[in-house]
Amino acid sequence: MKKFFVVSSVVYAALLVLCSCSSHAAGNTAGSGGAESKTGSIYIPSQNEDEAQYMSSAIGDMEKVVMKTEYPEYPADTKEIRLYISNQSDGEIGYEGYAFSLQKKVDGNWQDVAFKTDENGQGPNFPAVAVVLYPKKTNEIVIGLDTYFELPLEAGTYRIQKDEVAAEFEVK
């Protein structure tokens, strides 16, 4: 297992060097699926969830990341929310590009809001994609609420959570 992580780390470092040389010339987008970054971050596809988690925890300190929504309040039928993820550290930060959860505060506790399910009862299957956020930079991500949740949302306090960071907002 250690050999896998060493090899993965070497491959990741090589990809990072190669991608950083070309990331400014080509506009990188995350593709379809409801989450999209528009600020030139690097997307590195991983082979599986374990590798994505390893890269996220190995790249940086998520405590130096600030995430906020575009607005502090939204109407109940809002179809999308823009998130801004800022790296306030001096090093690169890695996070899962697509995956997120929506939670509502109920009686002082955060409860997950159920994702829409398909005809087989399955929720969304987020691709495992690691994103590198460079020092002192900000990424913008658009979350398509209408893609993932039944609208309108009930009034209350919500948060969108990615890895260990969250952005709170009110639904009126």
Coordinates of C-alpha atoms in Angstrom, one line a residue:
M1 CA 0.0 0.0 0.0
K2 CA 2.9 2.4 0.8
K3 CA 4.4 1.6 -2.6
F4 CA 1.1 2.7 -4.2
F5 CA 1.1 6.0 -2.4
V6 CA 4.7 6.7 -3.3
V7 CA 4.1 5.9 -7.0
S8 CA 0.8 7.9 -6.9
S9 CA 2.7 10.9 -5.3
V10 CA 5.4 10.8 -8.0
V11 CA 2.8 10.6 -10.8
Y12 CA 0.7 13.4 -9.2
A13 CA 3.8 15.6 -8.9
A14 CA 4.7 15.0 -12.5
L15 CA 1.1 15.8 -13.6
L16 CA 1.1 18.9 -11.5
V17 CA 4.2 20.2 -13.1
L18 CA 2.9 19.4 -16.6
C19 CA -0.5 20.9 -16.0
S20 CA 0.8 24.1 -14.3
C21 CA 2.8 24.8 -17.5
S22 CA -0.3 24.8 -19.6
S23 CA -3.1 25.8 -17.2
H24 CA -2.8 29.5 -17.9
A25 CA -2.9 29.1 -21.7
A26 CA -6.1 27.0 -21.7
G27 CA -9.3 27.8 -19.8
N28 CA -9.9 24.8 -17.6
T29 CA -13.5 23.8 -16.8
A30 CA -14.9 21.0 -14.8
G31 CA -17.4 20.0 -17.4
S32 CA -21.0 19.3 -16.8
G33 CA -22.8 17.9 -13.8
G34 CA -23.7 21.0 -11.9
A35 CA -20.4 22.1 -10.4
E36 CA -18.1 24.2 -12.5
S37 CA -14.9 26.2 -11.8
K38 CA -14.1 29.2 -13.8
T39 CA -10.9 30.5 -12.5
G40 CA -8.2 28.4 -14.0
S41 CA -7.7 25.7 -11.5
I42 CA -6.1 22.3 -12.4
Y43 CA -8.2 19.2 -12.6
I44 CA -6.5 15.9 -12.1
P45 CA -8.7 12.9 -12.6
S46 CA -8.1 10.2 -10.0
Q47 CA -8.4 6.4 -10.3
N48 CA -10.6 5.9 -7.3
E49 CA -12.1 7.5 -4.2
D50 CA -9.2 6.4 -2.0
E51 CA -6.7 8.2 -4.2
A52 CA -8.8 11.4 -4.4
Q53 CA -9.0 11.4 -0.6
Y54 CA -5.2 10.8 -0.3
M55 CA -4.5 13.7 -2.6
S56 CA -6.9 16.0 -0.8
S57 CA -5.3 15.4 2.6
A58 CA -1.7 15.3 1.3
I59 CA -1.8 18.6 -0.6
G60 CA -2.6 21.2 2.0
D61 CA -4.2 22.5 5.1
M62 CA -7.9 23.0 4.7
E63 CA -8.1 25.2 7.8
K64 CA -6.6 28.0 5.6
V65 CA -9.5 27.8 3.1
V66 CA -12.5 30.2 3.3
M67 CA -15.6 29.4 1.4
K68 CA -18.6 31.7 1.0
T69 CA -21.7 32.0 -1.2
E70 CA -22.2 34.9 -3.6
Y71 CA -25.1 36.2 -1.5
P72 CA -26.0 35.8 2.2
E73 CA -29.7 35.2 1.3
Y74 CA -31.6 33.4 -1.5
P75 CA -35.2 32.9 -2.4
A76 CA -36.6 29.4 -1.9
D77 CA -36.7 28.6 -5.7
T78 CA -33.1 29.6 -6.4
K79 CA -31.7 27.2 -9.1
E80 CA -28.0 27.8 -8.6
I81 CA -25.6 29.1 -6.0
R82 CA -22.1 30.4 -6.7
L83 CA -19.4 29.5 -4.2
Y84 CA -16.1 31.2 -3.8
I85 CA -13.3 29.1 -2.3
S86 CA -10.2 31.1 -1.3
N87 CA -6.8 29.7 -0.3
Q88 CA -5.4 32.1 2.3
S89 CA -2.3 30.0 2.9
D90 CA 1.2 30.1 1.3
G91 CA 0.9 26.6 -0.1
E92 CA -1.3 24.8 -2.6
I93 CA -4.6 23.3 -1.3
G94 CA -6.3 20.3 -2.8
Y95 CA -10.0 19.5 -2.6
E96 CA -12.6 17.3 -4.2
G97 CA -13.8 19.1 -7.2
Y98 CA -17.4 18.0 -7.6
A99 CA -18.6 16.4 -4.3
F100 CA -20.6 18.5 -1.8
S101 CA -23.4 18.2 0.6
L102 CA -26.2 20.6 1.5
Q103 CA -27.3 20.8 5.1
K104 CA -30.1 22.6 6.9
K105 CA -29.9 23.8 10.5
V106 CA -32.8 22.2 12.5
D107 CA -33.0 22.9 16.2
G108 CA -29.4 24.0 16.3
N109 CA -28.1 20.8 14.5
W110 CA -27.0 20.4 10.9
Q111 CA -29.0 17.8 9.0
D112 CA -28.3 16.6 5.4
V113 CA -30.8 17.7 2.8
A114 CA -31.7 14.6 0.7
F115 CA -30.4 14.5 -2.9
K116 CA -32.8 13.8 -5.7
T117 CA -32.8 10.1 -6.7
D118 CA -33.2 8.5 -10.1
E119 CA -35.7 5.7 -11.0
N120 CA -33.4 3.2 -9.2
G121 CA -33.3 5.2 -6.0
Q122 CA -29.7 6.3 -6.6
G123 CA -28.5 9.8 -5.7
P124 CA -25.8 11.6 -7.6
N125 CA -22.5 9.9 -8.4
F126 CA -19.9 12.6 -8.2
P127 CA -16.7 12.0 -10.3
A128 CA -13.6 11.8 -8.2
V129 CA -11.7 14.8 -9.4
A130 CA -9.0 16.6 -7.3
V131 CA -8.6 20.4 -7.7
V132 CA -5.5 22.3 -6.8
L133 CA -6.1 25.8 -5.4
Y134 CA -3.0 27.9 -5.6
P135 CA -1.8 30.2 -2.8
K136 CA -3.8 33.5 -2.4
K137 CA -6.2 32.5 -5.2
T138 CA -9.9 32.0 -5.3
N139 CA -12.0 29.4 -7.3
E140 CA -15.6 30.0 -8.3
I141 CA -17.9 27.0 -8.3
V142 CA -21.5 26.9 -9.5
I143 CA -23.8 24.5 -7.7
G144 CA -26.9 23.6 -9.7
L145 CA -29.5 23.2 -6.8
D146 CA -32.2 22.2 -9.3
T147 CA -30.0 19.4 -10.5
Y148 CA -29.5 17.8 -7.1
F149 CA -32.4 18.8 -4.9
E150 CA -36.2 19.2 -4.9
L151 CA -37.1 22.9 -5.1
P152 CA -38.3 25.1 -3.5
L153 CA -36.1 24.8 -0.4
E154 CA -37.8 25.4 2.9
A155 CA -37.0 28.7 4.6
G156 CA -34.1 28.5 7.1
T157 CA -30.3 28.4 7.5
Y158 CA -28.3 26.2 5.1
R159 CA -24.7 25.4 4.4
I160 CA -22.9 23.8 1.5
Q161 CA -20.0 21.7 2.6
K162 CA -17.0 20.6 0.6
D163 CA -14.3 18.6 2.4
E164 CA -13.8 20.3 5.8
V165 CA -15.1 23.8 4.8
A166 CA -18.6 25.1 4.6
A167 CA -20.5 28.2 3.4
E168 CA -23.7 29.3 5.2
F169 CA -26.6 31.1 3.7
E170 CA -30.3 31.9 4.5
V171 CA -33.3 30.8 2.4
K172 CA -36.2 33.2 2.7

